[in-house]
Amino acid sequence: MMINNAGDPSTHDDSGNDAKAFEQAVLSWFTDIAGADRDTYGYVTASGSEGILFGLFVARHRFPRAPVYLSADAHHSVRKAAAILRMETVTVPCRDDGTMDPAALARLCHHARRTNGGRSDGAAVVATIGTVMRGAVDDLPALRNAASQAGGVHLHTDAALGGLVAAFTRPQPAWNLAHGADSVSVSGHKLLGCPVPCGIVLTHQRFVPPQPTGQYLGADDHTLGCSRSGLAAALLWCRLREMGTRGLRQTVSRCQQTAQYATEALTAVGARPERFPGALTVTFDRPDASTCATWHLATQGDRAHLVAMPHVTPQAVDMLCADLSRDIRGH
């Protein structure tokens, strides 16, 4: 059967055919993980990209003229979301470790305010918790402080993969609403392994723009999609029920151990690996096209990466390193 979670998770629509009880349970769990209070709004999205779009939608409502500041290593969907909302984008350089440079952000925000004759348009800053290629975690407190040069700040964290990793890393990096974010989005089909694309987005209730509600719907609706997959919410609930918070913590620990193992193994074969502290992502010298195709390696420039997701084992790392060793000897 088709299950449609139409409108907000907190109100059932007139059809009576939804899985919002499951969605509410998922949101309650994530609200605790993300350090939010109960005065928080969120819903299960179709993807992490929709979560970014919603975060910027909220930012635009708060600061209508604010540009979007994003790092050079931000996910490409940030630019798509800004284009949909007709928000100007400003690319901020990265530091050597792959994180957004707070000093560069401060200079860009100061320049924007000076160019506007001192007018404070504000700043919509998208921080990344686990960049695509390097797994870098942006420094939220430093970015908020830097962006204050522009006036008001809305800080959205794209925590698609890295958020749930950060939540169970000790010491825990700043990544969520308790750490100064104004909105945060994660993916449900990455670390959690939900079999359909989905995600979760949260923000403070006071930031949510008012939305008209069609009388026929019988429910409030502040979502971007209105009609949303009830199946995704039920599958997310099932996955969390199966793993439990303890199981997810153990999964993150095991994945981090695999990432560390991969770093050491790649070093041994001369592939020059790099890994951001705590990340599941390990970058290394880009091998030949055949090896990239065999292992489905994502590449950028002269680097490739592996991501130590739950299905990646030390044995698989050993097999990859054997292929890389043959490539290196062949050159």
CSV table of C-alpha atoms in Angstrom, one decimal:
chain,number,residue,atom,x,y,z
A,1,MET,CA,0.0,0.0,0.0
A,2,MET,CA,1.0,3.6,-0.6
A,3,ILE,CA,1.7,5.5,2.7
A,4,ASN,CA,1.8,9.2,2.5
A,5,ASN,CA,3.0,11.3,5.4
A,6,ALA,CA,1.4,14.5,4.1
A,7,GLY,CA,2.2,17.7,6.0
A,8,ASP,CA,3.9,18.1,9.4
A,9,PRO,CA,4.7,14.9,11.4
A,10,SER,CA,2.9,16.3,14.4
A,11,THR,CA,-0.6,16.4,12.8
A,12,HIS,CA,-2.4,13.6,11.1
A,13,ASP,CA,-4.2,14.5,7.8
A,14,ASP,CA,-7.8,13.7,7.0
A,15,SER,CA,-6.9,10.6,5.0
A,16,GLY,CA,-5.9,8.7,8.1
A,17,ASN,CA,-3.3,6.8,6.0
A,18,ASP,CA,0.1,7.7,7.3
A,19,ALA,CA,3.1,6.4,9.3
A,20,LYS,CA,3.6,9.6,11.4
A,21,ALA,CA,3.8,7.7,14.7
A,22,PHE,CA,7.0,6.1,13.3
A,23,GLU,CA,8.2,9.5,12.0
A,24,GLN,CA,7.6,11.1,15.4
A,25,ALA,CA,9.6,8.4,17.1
A,26,VAL,CA,12.5,8.9,14.7
A,27,LEU,CA,12.5,12.6,15.2
A,28,SER,CA,12.4,12.2,19.0
A,29,TRP,CA,15.5,10.0,18.8
A,30,PHE,CA,17.3,12.4,16.5
A,31,THR,CA,16.3,15.4,18.6
A,32,ASP,CA,18.1,13.9,21.6
A,33,ILE,CA,21.2,12.9,19.5
A,34,ALA,CA,21.3,16.4,17.9
A,35,GLY,CA,21.3,18.2,21.3
A,36,ALA,CA,18.0,20.0,20.5
A,37,ASP,CA,15.3,21.0,23.0
A,38,ARG,CA,11.6,20.1,22.6
A,39,ASP,CA,10.9,23.5,20.9
A,40,THR,CA,12.3,22.0,17.7
A,41,TYR,CA,10.7,21.4,14.3
A,42,GLY,CA,11.8,18.7,11.9
A,43,TYR,CA,10.7,16.0,9.5
A,44,VAL,CA,11.9,13.0,7.5
A,45,THR,CA,13.1,14.3,4.1
A,46,ALA,CA,13.5,12.6,0.8
A,47,SER,CA,17.3,13.1,1.0
A,48,GLY,CA,20.1,15.0,2.7
A,49,SER,CA,19.9,17.5,-0.2
A,50,GLU,CA,16.3,18.3,0.7
A,51,GLY,CA,17.6,18.9,4.3
A,52,ILE,CA,20.1,21.5,3.0
A,53,LEU,CA,17.4,23.1,0.9
A,54,PHE,CA,15.1,23.4,3.9
A,55,GLY,CA,17.9,24.8,6.0
A,56,LEU,CA,18.6,27.5,3.5
A,57,PHE,CA,14.9,28.1,3.0
A,58,VAL,CA,14.7,28.9,6.8
A,59,ALA,CA,17.9,31.1,6.5
A,60,ARG,CA,16.4,33.1,3.6
A,61,HIS,CA,13.2,33.7,5.7
A,62,ARG,CA,15.3,35.0,8.5
A,63,PHE,CA,17.7,37.1,6.4
A,64,PRO,CA,16.2,37.7,3.0
A,65,ARG,CA,19.3,39.4,1.5
A,66,ALA,CA,21.9,37.2,3.0
A,67,PRO,CA,24.3,35.4,0.7
A,68,VAL,CA,25.2,31.7,1.2
A,69,TYR,CA,28.8,31.2,2.4
A,70,LEU,CA,30.0,27.6,1.6
A,71,SER,CA,33.4,26.0,1.5
A,72,ALA,CA,35.2,25.0,-1.6
A,73,ASP,CA,34.7,21.4,-0.6
A,74,ALA,CA,31.0,21.7,0.2
A,75,HIS,CA,28.6,19.3,-1.4
A,76,HIS,CA,27.4,20.4,-4.9
A,77,SER,CA,23.7,20.3,-3.7
A,78,VAL,CA,24.4,23.5,-1.6
A,79,ARG,CA,24.8,25.4,-4.8
A,80,LYS,CA,21.6,23.8,-6.3
A,81,ALA,CA,19.6,24.8,-3.2
A,82,ALA,CA,20.9,28.4,-3.4
A,83,ALA,CA,20.0,28.6,-7.1
A,84,ILE,CA,16.5,27.4,-6.4
A,85,LEU,CA,16.1,30.0,-3.7
A,86,ARG,CA,17.9,32.6,-5.8
A,87,MET,CA,20.5,33.2,-3.1
A,88,GLU,CA,23.9,34.5,-4.0
A,89,THR,CA,26.8,32.1,-3.2
A,90,VAL,CA,30.2,33.0,-1.9
A,91,THR,CA,32.9,30.3,-1.9
A,92,VAL,CA,35.2,30.3,1.1
A,93,PRO,CA,38.7,28.8,0.7
A,94,CYS,CA,39.6,25.7,2.8
A,95,ARG,CA,42.5,25.3,5.2
A,96,ASP,CA,45.1,22.6,4.6
A,97,ASP,CA,43.0,20.0,6.5
A,98,GLY,CA,40.0,20.6,4.2
A,99,THR,CA,37.9,22.7,6.6
A,100,MET,CA,36.4,26.0,5.8
A,101,ASP,CA,38.8,28.8,6.7
A,102,PRO,CA,37.2,31.0,9.4
A,103,ALA,CA,39.7,33.9,8.8
A,104,ALA,CA,38.8,33.9,5.1
A,105,LEU,CA,35.1,33.8,6.0
A,106,ALA,CA,35.5,36.8,8.3
A,107,ARG,CA,37.3,38.8,5.5
A,108,LEU,CA,34.6,38.0,3.0
A,109,CYS,CA,31.8,38.9,5.4
A,110,HIS,CA,33.5,42.2,6.3
A,111,HIS,CA,34.0,43.0,2.6
A,112,ALA,CA,30.4,42.3,1.9
A,113,ARG,CA,29.3,44.7,4.7
A,114,ARG,CA,31.7,47.4,3.6
A,115,THR,CA,30.6,47.0,-0.1
A,116,ASN,CA,27.0,47.5,1.1
A,117,GLY,CA,27.8,50.8,2.7
A,118,GLY,CA,27.8,49.2,6.2
A,119,ARG,CA,24.4,47.6,5.7
A,120,SER,CA,24.0,44.3,7.6
A,121,ASP,CA,22.5,41.7,5.2
A,122,GLY,CA,23.5,38.8,7.4
A,123,ALA,CA,25.1,35.5,6.4
A,124,ALA,CA,23.7,32.0,5.6
A,125,VAL,CA,26.7,29.7,6.4
A,126,VAL,CA,26.7,26.1,5.4
A,127,ALA,CA,29.2,24.1,7.5
A,128,THR,CA,30.0,20.5,6.4
A,129,ILE,CA,30.3,17.8,9.0
A,130,GLY,CA,32.3,15.2,6.9
A,131,THR,CA,33.2,16.7,3.5
A,132,VAL,CA,32.6,14.4,0.5
A,133,MET,CA,36.2,13.7,-0.5
A,134,ARG,CA,38.1,14.2,2.8
A,135,GLY,CA,35.7,13.8,5.6
A,136,ALA,CA,36.7,17.1,7.2
A,137,VAL,CA,34.5,18.6,10.0
A,138,ASP,CA,34.1,22.4,9.9
A,139,ASP,CA,34.6,24.4,13.1
A,140,LEU,CA,31.1,25.6,14.0
A,141,PRO,CA,31.9,28.1,16.8
A,142,ALA,CA,34.8,29.6,14.7
A,143,LEU,CA,32.5,30.0,11.7
A,144,ARG,CA,29.7,31.6,13.6
A,145,ASN,CA,32.1,34.1,15.2
A,146,ALA,CA,33.7,34.9,11.8
A,147,ALA,CA,30.3,35.3,10.1
A,148,SER,CA,29.2,37.8,12.7
A,149,GLN,CA,31.1,40.4,10.7
A,150,ALA,CA,28.1,40.3,8.3
A,151,GLY,CA,25.5,40.9,11.1
A,152,GLY,CA,22.9,38.2,11.7
A,153,VAL,CA,23.9,34.6,11.0
A,154,HIS,CA,22.0,31.4,10.2
A,155,LEU,CA,24.4,28.4,10.5
A,156,HIS,CA,23.2,25.2,8.8
A,157,THR,CA,25.2,22.1,9.2
A,158,ASP,CA,25.3,19.6,6.4
A,159,ALA,CA,25.9,16.5,8.5
A,160,ALA,CA,24.7,13.9,5.9
A,161,LEU,CA,27.3,11.3,6.8
A,162,GLY,CA,29.5,12.9,9.4
A,163,GLY,CA,26.8,13.9,11.9
A,164,LEU,CA,26.0,10.5,13.3
A,165,VAL,CA,29.8,9.7,13.3
A,166,ALA,CA,30.5,12.9,15.2
A,167,ALA,CA,27.7,12.1,17.7
A,168,PHE,CA,29.5,9.0,18.8
A,169,THR,CA,33.1,10.3,18.6
A,170,ARG,CA,35.0,11.2,21.7
A,171,PRO,CA,35.8,13.9,22.2
A,172,GLN,CA,32.7,15.0,20.3
A,173,PRO,CA,33.3,17.7,17.7
A,174,ALA,CA,30.8,20.6,17.5
A,175,TRP,CA,28.1,19.6,14.9
A,176,ASN,CA,24.6,20.0,16.2
A,177,LEU,CA,22.0,22.5,17.5
A,178,ALA,CA,23.5,22.4,21.0
A,179,HIS,CA,26.8,23.4,19.5
A,180,GLY,CA,25.5,26.5,17.9
A,181,ALA,CA,23.9,25.3,14.6
A,182,ASP,CA,20.6,26.8,13.6
A,183,SER,CA,19.5,23.9,11.5
A,184,VAL,CA,21.1,20.5,10.8
A,185,SER,CA,20.4,17.7,8.3
A,186,VAL,CA,21.6,14.1,8.1
A,187,SER,CA,21.0,11.2,5.6
A,188,GLY,CA,19.2,8.1,6.6
A,189,HIS,CA,20.6,5.9,3.8
A,190,LYS,CA,24.3,6.3,4.5
A,191,LEU,CA,25.5,5.2,7.9
A,192,LEU,CA,22.1,4.0,9.0
A,193,GLY,CA,21.8,2.0,5.8
A,194,CYS,CA,18.1,2.6,5.2
A,195,PRO,CA,17.2,0.9,1.9
A,196,VAL,CA,15.5,4.0,0.4
A,197,PRO,CA,17.0,7.5,0.1
A,198,CYS,CA,15.8,9.7,3.0
A,199,GLY,CA,17.1,12.1,5.6
A,200,ILE,CA,16.2,14.1,8.7
A,201,VAL,CA,16.2,17.9,9.1
A,202,LEU,CA,15.8,19.9,12.4
A,203,THR,CA,15.7,23.6,13.2
A,204,HIS,CA,14.4,25.7,16.0
A,205,GLN,CA,10.6,26.1,15.9
A,206,ARG,CA,10.8,29.9,16.1
A,207,PHE,CA,12.7,30.0,12.8
A,208,VAL,CA,10.2,28.1,10.8
A,209,PRO,CA,8.4,30.3,8.2
A,210,PRO,CA,4.6,30.3,8.5
A,211,GLN,CA,2.9,28.4,5.7
A,212,PRO,CA,-0.6,28.4,4.3
A,213,THR,CA,-2.5,25.1,4.9
A,214,GLY,CA,-5.1,23.8,2.4
A,215,GLN,CA,-8.3,23.1,4.3
A,216,TYR,CA,-8.7,19.8,2.4
A,217,LEU,CA,-5.5,18.4,3.9
A,218,GLY,CA,-6.6,18.7,7.5
A,219,ALA,CA,-3.0,19.1,8.7
A,220,ASP,CA,-0.4,21.8,9.2
A,221,ASP,CA,2.4,21.8,6.6
A,222,HIS,CA,5.7,23.5,6.9
A,223,THR,CA,7.6,20.9,4.9
A,224,LEU,CA,9.0,21.5,1.4
A,225,GLY,CA,7.3,18.5,-0.2
A,226,CYS,CA,3.9,18.1,1.6
A,227,SER,CA,3.5,14.6,0.4
A,228,ARG,CA,6.3,12.5,1.9
A,229,SER,CA,7.2,8.8,2.0
A,230,GLY,CA,5.7,7.1,5.0
A,231,LEU,CA,7.6,4.0,4.0
A,232,ALA,CA,10.9,5.9,4.6
A,233,ALA,CA,9.8,6.9,8.1
A,234,ALA,CA,8.8,3.4,8.9
A,235,LEU,CA,12.1,1.9,7.6
A,236,LEU,CA,14.1,4.5,9.5
A,237,TRP,CA,12.3,3.6,12.7
A,238,CYS,CA,12.8,-0.1,12.0
A,239,ARG,CA,16.5,0.4,11.4
A,240,LEU,CA,17.0,2.4,14.6
A,241,ARG,CA,14.9,-0.1,16.6
A,242,GLU,CA,17.1,-2.9,15.2
A,243,MET,CA,20.4,-1.2,16.0
A,244,GLY,CA,19.6,0.8,19.1
A,245,THR,CA,21.7,3.7,20.2
A,246,ARG,CA,24.3,1.3,21.7
A,247,GLY,CA,24.5,-0.6,18.4
A,248,LEU,CA,25.0,2.6,16.4
A,249,ARG,CA,27.7,3.7,18.8
A,250,GLN,CA,29.4,0.3,18.3
A,251,THR,CA,29.0,0.5,14.5
A,252,VAL,CA,30.7,4.0,14.5
A,253,SER,CA,33.6,2.7,16.6
A,254,ARG,CA,34.1,-0.4,14.3
A,255,CYS,CA,34.0,1.8,11.2
A,256,GLN,CA,36.6,4.2,12.7
A,257,GLN,CA,38.8,1.2,13.5
A,258,THR,CA,38.5,0.1,9.9
A,259,ALA,CA,39.4,3.6,8.7
A,260,GLN,CA,42.5,3.6,10.9
A,261,TYR,CA,43.4,0.1,9.7
A,262,ALA,CA,43.1,1.4,6.1
A,263,THR,CA,45.3,4.4,6.8
A,264,GLU,CA,48.0,2.1,8.1
A,265,ALA,CA,47.6,-0.5,5.2
A,266,LEU,CA,47.7,2.3,2.6
A,267,THR,CA,50.8,3.8,4.1
A,268,ALA,CA,52.5,0.4,3.9
A,269,VAL,CA,51.9,0.1,0.1
A,270,GLY,CA,53.1,3.7,-0.5
A,271,ALA,CA,49.7,5.2,-1.4
A,272,ARG,CA,50.2,8.3,0.9
A,273,PRO,CA,46.9,8.2,2.7
A,274,GLU,CA,45.4,11.1,4.7
A,275,ARG,CA,42.5,11.0,7.2
A,276,PHE,CA,40.8,13.7,9.2
A,277,PRO,CA,40.7,12.8,12.9
A,278,GLY,CA,37.7,10.5,13.6
A,279,ALA,CA,36.6,10.4,9.9
A,280,LEU,CA,35.5,7.3,8.1
A,281,THR,CA,37.0,8.7,4.9
A,282,VAL,CA,40.6,8.0,3.9
A,283,THR,CA,42.1,9.7,0.8
A,284,PHE,CA,45.1,8.3,-1.1
A,285,ASP,CA,46.9,8.6,-4.4
A,286,ARG,CA,44.6,8.0,-7.3
A,287,PRO,CA,45.3,4.6,-8.9
A,288,ASP,CA,44.8,3.7,-12.6
A,289,ALA,CA,41.4,3.7,-14.2
A,290,SER,CA,41.1,-0.1,-14.0
A,291,THR,CA,41.5,-0.2,-10.2
A,292,CYS,CA,39.2,2.8,-9.8
A,293,ALA,CA,36.5,0.9,-11.8
A,294,THR,CA,37.0,-2.3,-10.0
A,295,TRP,CA,36.7,-0.8,-6.6
A,296,HIS,CA,34.1,2.0,-7.6
A,297,LEU,CA,36.5,4.6,-6.2
A,298,ALA,CA,35.4,8.2,-6.1
A,299,THR,CA,38.2,10.5,-7.4
A,300,GLN,CA,39.0,14.2,-7.5
A,301,GLY,CA,42.1,15.4,-9.2
A,302,ASP,CA,45.1,13.1,-8.3
A,303,ARG,CA,43.3,11.6,-5.2
A,304,ALA,CA,40.8,8.9,-4.5
A,305,HIS,CA,39.1,7.9,-1.4
A,306,LEU,CA,37.5,5.0,0.5
A,307,VAL,CA,34.8,5.4,3.1
A,308,ALA,CA,34.8,2.8,5.9
A,309,MET,CA,31.1,2.2,6.0
A,310,PRO,CA,29.7,-0.8,8.0
A,311,HIS,CA,30.1,-3.2,5.0
A,312,VAL,CA,33.8,-2.4,4.5
A,313,THR,CA,36.0,-4.9,6.3
A,314,PRO,CA,39.8,-5.1,6.9
A,315,GLN,CA,39.9,-8.0,4.4
A,316,ALA,CA,38.4,-5.8,1.7
A,317,VAL,CA,41.0,-3.2,2.6
A,318,ASP,CA,43.8,-5.8,2.2
A,319,MET,CA,42.4,-6.8,-1.2
A,320,LEU,CA,42.4,-3.1,-2.4
A,321,CYS,CA,45.9,-2.6,-1.1
A,322,ALA,CA,47.1,-5.7,-3.0
A,323,ASP,CA,45.7,-4.2,-6.2
A,324,LEU,CA,47.3,-0.8,-5.4
A,325,SER,CA,50.6,-2.4,-4.7
A,326,ARG,CA,50.6,-4.1,-8.1
A,327,ASP,CA,49.7,-0.7,-9.7
A,328,ILE,CA,52.6,1.1,-7.9
A,329,ARG,CA,55.1,-1.6,-8.8
A,330,GLY,CA,53.9,-1.5,-12.4
A,331,HIS,CA,54.7,2.2,-12.6
